[in-house]
Amino acid sequence: MATKTTLQTICNKYCNINHNEDNYSIGGGLTDGRFASNRHEDAKYDEGKLTLGEATQLFKKATGLSTDEVKEVIEFAVPNMEWHHAGKLPKAYGGGMKKTYFLNAKEICKVASNWTTYVAELEADKIAKKEEQEAKKDLQAKRNEFLQANAKKVERVATKPAHFYCLYSECNGKYGWFDASKNIYNMAEYHTGWVFESQELYNEFLNIN
């Protein structure tokens, strides 16, 4: 009779398995006869490692959550996974080689041992990010209302006026306008933004929160 997969059974197995901690010493290049890197093949056959897909299915069995929910928790808990090249990307996705992500035994053990904590932290992180986005939207709405009432918009002026709030700067190149942050040729820059009649109004705008 098969043993039911639980968080505890995952801990029992992976908290006591060793894994190759440095397969970069293997060297780069592709495995003979396969479109996969040597390091990918080493990780694939390491008993102390699982691909992200395999780990997702394992934790899905243990928790009863959906594939997307489990993957989200794992990626939150282990944001910098080991990865190696294997397989080809379709030309529609830019071509080149795919990346396969791996979790090692220590990471699997950590996720299984602290699953409830990671789920709670992820939910709190989502709430915090949502509140931050809402606060940004509210601030932008206040600023836009103030700008419409107290400033004049100007576009692509060569010289920044006094009391000027710059939205963005551009250059006029051979193939049209482009972001001035990419101005590697020291070309003339033109600015779009809002002009206030006084420093006091400009300061009032900057202090909106």
PDB file of C-alpha atoms in Angstrom, residues 15 26 33 37 39 58 77 90 103 108 112 119 153 172 180 187 191-192 197:
ATOM      1  CA  CYS A  15      15.689  16.571   5.356  1.00  0.00           C
ATOM      2  CA  ILE A  26      31.391  19.809 -13.942  1.00  0.00           C
ATOM      3  CA  GLY A  33      23.437  13.127 -27.916  1.00  0.00           C
ATOM      4  CA  SER A  37      23.713  20.993 -20.515  1.00  0.00           C
ATOM      5  CA  ARG A  39      24.961  20.522 -15.378  1.00  0.00           C
ATOM      6  CA  LEU A  58       4.864  16.632  -4.776  1.00  0.00           C
ATOM      7  CA  ALA A  77       9.904  30.587  -0.535  1.00  0.00           C
ATOM      8  CA  PRO A  90      10.155  27.812 -30.141  1.00  0.00           C
ATOM      9  CA  LEU A 103      15.103  22.687  -5.797  1.00  0.00           C
ATOM     10  CA  ILE A 108      12.586  21.126  -0.220  1.00  0.00           C
ATOM     11  CA  ALA A 112       7.952  21.462   3.755  1.00  0.00           C
ATOM     12  CA  VAL A 119       1.533  30.524   2.846  1.00  0.00           C
ATOM     13  CA  LYS A 153       1.679  71.164 -19.709  1.00  0.00           C
ATOM     14  CA  ASN A 172      14.907  62.870 -31.810  1.00  0.00           C
ATOM     15  CA  ALA A 180      16.758  60.026 -23.380  1.00  0.00           C
ATOM     16  CA  MET A 187      22.211  64.160 -28.631  1.00  0.00           C
ATOM     17  CA  HIS A 191      11.500  67.538 -22.166  1.00  0.00           C
ATOM     18  CA  THR A 192       7.797  67.042 -21.495  1.00  0.00           C
ATOM     19  CA  GLU A 197       3.763  79.885 -12.136  1.00  0.00           C
TER      20      GLU A 197
END
